[in-house]
Amino acid sequence: MRIVIKLGTSTLVDKKGILNISYIDSFAKEISKLKKSRDMDIILVSSGAIGAAMGYLNLNKRPKELRKKQALASIGQPLIMQAYRKAFEIFNLNVSQILLTRYDFDDRKRYINIRNSINELLSMKNIIPVINENDTIAVDEVNFGDNDTLSAVVAQEVQSDKLFILTDVDGFYDGVPGKSKIIPKITKITDEILELASPISGSGKGSGGMQTKLIAAKIATSSGVTTFIINGKKINLISEAINGKSVGTEFIPTKVL
């Protein structure tokens, strides 16, 4: 089985804006068990570079200026990768870093090279590829804008079986989160469902809200990838979903034409 896991900024950064090392350690423990017990191919699509840099520099507000976001991304990316490296090496796993922009997928030669590179990394068995948008150089014309979309495109490209989008709520609600019910299973993402979702990041530190996650689910399911939106703070939900338990919101793949 091959899975892609997208970790959002709200999952990786705590309420004080500091990179949540204890969470990353617990996450690495779960992923290492899955990989070794089931011999799974696991790819991470990780946000958090700008959020980690904000905490590192004691900044309270995410900047709007492109050059400032690019600078923060260059500061935060090594912090994220260092945390992953330390967490996974305890379980004799290593991480690799892949930084991408939309242009890399629009150009066929680059697209093939990305796929070949990821497949080669996965063939090494003890490597966890960590993919992020190259925010340090990305501009509006060539960026994805959020890693939800990037995770869906990656899941398409590597022909993943499942995509897990980790966030700070328990799933997709039919109203206000915490005051309404979670929709456990969605077979079709309609305009009505999209209207229920907020386009704004609830934490204020990330770039995507629930609406971007639904759009990502729509992209992934259209290519046959079962997609889940789950609470990333609750460890072992990925394992439970793989074992057939109902967790978060599951999006059923549509027929690929």
mmCIF file of N, CA, C and O in Angstrom, residues 141-181:
data_model
loop_
_atom_site.group_PDB
_atom_site.id
_atom_site.type_symbol
_atom_site.label_atom_id
_atom_site.label_comp_id
_atom_site.label_asym_id
_atom_site.label_seq_id
_atom_site.Cartn_x
_atom_site.Cartn_y
_atom_site.Cartn_z
ATOM 1 N N GLU A 141 2.559 33.030 -9.839
ATOM 2 C CA GLU A 141 2.329 32.404 -11.136
ATOM 3 C C GLU A 141 2.650 30.913 -11.130
ATOM 4 O O GLU A 141 2.134 30.158 -11.959
ATOM 5 N N VAL A 142 3.510 30.456 -10.226
ATOM 6 C CA VAL A 142 3.948 29.059 -10.270
ATOM 7 C C VAL A 142 3.745 28.326 -8.946
ATOM 8 O O VAL A 142 4.175 27.195 -8.803
ATOM 9 N N ASN A 143 3.078 28.941 -7.972
ATOM 10 C CA ASN A 143 2.901 28.218 -6.713
ATOM 11 C C ASN A 143 1.525 27.591 -6.608
ATOM 12 O O ASN A 143 0.603 27.914 -7.347
ATOM 13 N N PHE A 144 1.385 26.661 -5.686
ATOM 14 C CA PHE A 144 0.108 25.993 -5.447
ATOM 15 C C PHE A 144 -0.771 26.833 -4.526
ATOM 16 O O PHE A 144 -1.985 26.761 -4.583
ATOM 17 N N GLY A 145 -0.144 27.599 -3.646
ATOM 18 C CA GLY A 145 -0.897 28.438 -2.723
ATOM 19 C C GLY A 145 -1.173 27.746 -1.409
ATOM 20 O O GLY A 145 -1.338 28.389 -0.380
ATOM 21 N N ASP A 146 -1.219 26.439 -1.414
ATOM 22 C CA ASP A 146 -1.411 25.676 -0.184
ATOM 23 C C ASP A 146 -0.945 24.242 -0.430
ATOM 24 O O ASP A 146 -0.952 23.756 -1.555
ATOM 25 N N ASN A 147 -0.531 23.585 0.640
ATOM 26 C CA ASN A 147 -0.027 22.221 0.499
ATOM 27 C C ASN A 147 -1.129 21.177 0.435
ATOM 28 O O ASN A 147 -0.854 20.000 0.202
ATOM 29 N N ASP A 148 -2.382 21.579 0.668
ATOM 30 C CA ASP A 148 -3.494 20.649 0.464
ATOM 31 C C ASP A 148 -3.548 20.243 -1.010
ATOM 32 O O ASP A 148 -3.605 19.058 -1.342
ATOM 33 N N THR A 149 -3.518 21.251 -1.882
ATOM 34 C CA THR A 149 -3.533 20.976 -3.321
ATOM 35 C C THR A 149 -2.293 20.202 -3.742
ATOM 36 O O THR A 149 -2.379 19.242 -4.523
ATOM 37 N N LEU A 150 -1.149 20.595 -3.214
ATOM 38 C CA LEU A 150 0.094 19.893 -3.545
ATOM 39 C C LEU A 150 0.007 18.421 -3.161
ATOM 40 O O LEU A 150 0.426 17.540 -3.921
ATOM 41 N N SER A 151 -0.553 18.134 -1.990
ATOM 42 C CA SER A 151 -0.648 16.736 -1.550
ATOM 43 C C SER A 151 -1.526 15.912 -2.488
ATOM 44 O O SER A 151 -1.234 14.748 -2.759
ATOM 45 N N ALA A 152 -2.593 16.527 -2.995
ATOM 46 C CA ALA A 152 -3.482 15.822 -3.921
ATOM 47 C C ALA A 152 -2.782 15.544 -5.247
ATOM 48 O O ALA A 152 -2.919 14.458 -5.825
ATOM 49 N N VAL A 153 -2.028 16.518 -5.733
ATOM 50 C CA VAL A 153 -1.302 16.353 -6.989
ATOM 51 C C VAL A 153 -0.220 15.279 -6.837
ATOM 52 O O VAL A 153 -0.008 14.445 -7.734
ATOM 53 N N VAL A 154 0.459 15.286 -5.693
ATOM 54 C CA VAL A 154 1.472 14.255 -5.430
ATOM 55 C C VAL A 154 0.816 12.873 -5.367
ATOM 56 O O VAL A 154 1.325 11.904 -5.931
ATOM 57 N N ALA A 155 -0.327 12.782 -4.680
ATOM 58 C CA ALA A 155 -1.038 11.499 -4.581
ATOM 59 C C ALA A 155 -1.421 10.984 -5.963
ATOM 60 O O ALA A 155 -1.346 9.777 -6.229
ATOM 61 N N GLN A 156 -1.823 11.897 -6.843
ATOM 62 C CA GLN A 156 -2.118 11.531 -8.229
ATOM 63 C C GLN A 156 -0.882 10.973 -8.910
ATOM 64 O O GLN A 156 -0.909 9.906 -9.534
ATOM 65 N N GLU A 157 0.204 11.719 -8.786
ATOM 66 C CA GLU A 157 1.407 11.395 -9.547
ATOM 67 C C GLU A 157 2.008 10.049 -9.145
ATOM 68 O O GLU A 157 2.458 9.281 -10.000
ATOM 69 N N VAL A 158 2.021 9.768 -7.842
ATOM 70 C CA VAL A 158 2.658 8.535 -7.380
ATOM 71 C C VAL A 158 1.677 7.370 -7.302
ATOM 72 O O VAL A 158 2.019 6.293 -6.828
ATOM 73 N N GLN A 159 0.428 7.614 -7.770
ATOM 74 C CA GLN A 159 -0.611 6.583 -7.765
ATOM 75 C C GLN A 159 -0.815 6.015 -6.350
ATOM 76 O O GLN A 159 -0.794 4.804 -6.122
ATOM 77 N N SER A 160 -1.036 6.933 -5.431
ATOM 78 C CA SER A 160 -1.244 6.556 -4.033
ATOM 79 C C SER A 160 -2.593 5.860 -3.859
ATOM 80 O O SER A 160 -3.551 6.134 -4.580
ATOM 81 N N ASP A 161 -2.667 4.980 -2.883
ATOM 82 C CA ASP A 161 -3.935 4.327 -2.548
ATOM 83 C C ASP A 161 -4.802 5.241 -1.678
ATOM 84 O O ASP A 161 -6.018 5.289 -1.834
ATOM 85 N N LYS A 162 -4.145 5.951 -0.763
ATOM 86 C CA LYS A 162 -4.872 6.813 0.161
ATOM 87 C C LYS A 162 -4.122 8.120 0.387
ATOM 88 O O LYS A 162 -2.889 8.162 0.342
ATOM 89 N N LEU A 163 -4.913 9.168 0.634
ATOM 90 C CA LEU A 163 -4.369 10.471 0.999
ATOM 91 C C LEU A 163 -4.985 10.871 2.332
ATOM 92 O O LEU A 163 -6.212 10.855 2.486
ATOM 93 N N PHE A 164 -4.144 11.198 3.297
ATOM 94 C CA PHE A 164 -4.603 11.669 4.598
ATOM 95 C C PHE A 164 -4.247 13.148 4.746
ATOM 96 O O PHE A 164 -3.069 13.508 4.698
ATOM 97 N N ILE A 165 -5.264 13.980 4.925
ATOM 98 C CA ILE A 165 -5.049 15.407 5.150
ATOM 99 C C ILE A 165 -5.269 15.669 6.628
ATOM 100 O O ILE A 165 -6.396 15.583 7.132
ATOM 101 N N LEU A 166 -4.192 15.965 7.339
ATOM 102 C CA LEU A 166 -4.256 16.178 8.780
ATOM 103 C C LEU A 166 -4.499 17.648 9.078
ATOM 104 O O LEU A 166 -3.833 18.524 8.526
ATOM 105 N N THR A 167 -5.444 17.916 9.975
ATOM 106 C CA THR A 167 -5.781 19.289 10.326
ATOM 107 C C THR A 167 -6.061 19.376 11.818
ATOM 108 O O THR A 167 -5.753 18.436 12.572
ATOM 109 N N ASP A 168 -6.648 20.485 12.283
ATOM 110 C CA ASP A 168 -6.854 20.681 13.721
ATOM 111 C C ASP A 168 -8.294 20.459 14.155
ATOM 112 O O ASP A 168 -8.678 20.811 15.271
ATOM 113 N N VAL A 169 -9.128 19.903 13.278
ATOM 114 C CA VAL A 169 -10.504 19.531 13.631
ATOM 115 C C VAL A 169 -10.703 18.053 13.307
ATOM 116 O O VAL A 169 -9.878 17.439 12.633
ATOM 117 N N ASP A 170 -11.817 17.479 13.790
ATOM 118 C CA ASP A 170 -12.007 16.038 13.697
ATOM 119 C C ASP A 170 -12.458 15.543 12.332
ATOM 120 O O ASP A 170 -12.532 14.332 12.095
ATOM 121 N N GLY A 171 -12.788 16.447 11.435
ATOM 122 C CA GLY A 171 -13.244 16.059 10.104
ATOM 123 C C GLY A 171 -14.000 17.205 9.477
ATOM 124 O O GLY A 171 -13.832 18.369 9.882
ATOM 125 N N PHE A 172 -14.840 16.898 8.495
ATOM 126 C CA PHE A 172 -15.639 17.928 7.845
ATOM 127 C C PHE A 172 -17.026 17.964 8.470
ATOM 128 O O PHE A 172 -17.754 16.973 8.457
ATOM 129 N N TYR A 173 -17.380 19.114 9.031
ATOM 130 C CA TYR A 173 -18.658 19.280 9.723
ATOM 131 C C TYR A 173 -19.735 19.789 8.761
ATOM 132 O O TYR A 173 -19.434 20.464 7.772
ATOM 133 N N ASP A 174 -20.983 19.492 9.113
ATOM 134 C CA ASP A 174 -22.101 19.996 8.311
ATOM 135 C C ASP A 174 -22.542 21.391 8.764
ATOM 136 O O ASP A 174 -23.586 21.887 8.361
ATOM 137 N N GLY A 175 -21.726 22.008 9.589
ATOM 138 C CA GLY A 175 -21.987 23.364 10.067
ATOM 139 C C GLY A 175 -20.745 23.890 10.755
ATOM 140 O O GLY A 175 -19.621 23.594 10.349
ATOM 141 N N VAL A 176 -20.921 24.640 11.839
ATOM 142 C CA VAL A 176 -19.793 25.200 12.577
ATOM 143 C C VAL A 176 -19.058 24.082 13.313
ATOM 144 O O VAL A 176 -19.685 23.315 14.050
ATOM 145 N N PRO A 177 -17.726 23.960 13.145
ATOM 146 C CA PRO A 177 -16.973 22.915 13.839
ATOM 147 C C PRO A 177 -17.189 22.980 15.346
ATOM 148 O O PRO A 177 -17.148 24.042 15.951
ATOM 149 N N GLY A 178 -17.437 21.833 15.951
ATOM 150 C CA GLY A 178 -17.658 21.757 17.382
ATOM 151 C C GLY A 178 -19.100 21.968 17.793
ATOM 152 O O GLY A 178 -19.497 21.636 18.914
ATOM 153 N N LYS A 179 -19.910 22.522 16.887
ATOM 154 C CA LYS A 179 -21.313 22.789 17.194
ATOM 155 C C LYS A 179 -22.249 22.042 16.247
ATOM 156 O O LYS A 179 -23.459 22.239 16.279
ATOM 157 N N SER A 180 -21.700 21.205 15.419
ATOM 158 C CA SER A 180 -22.495 20.446 14.458
ATOM 159 C C SER A 180 -21.879 19.059 14.309
ATOM 160 O O SER A 180 -20.920 18.721 14.993
ATOM 161 N N LYS A 181 -22.425 18.260 13.421
ATOM 162 C CA LYS A 181 -21.978 16.880 13.267
ATOM 163 C C LYS A 181 -20.965 16.726 12.143
ATOM 164 O O LYS A 181 -21.008 17.436 11.147
#
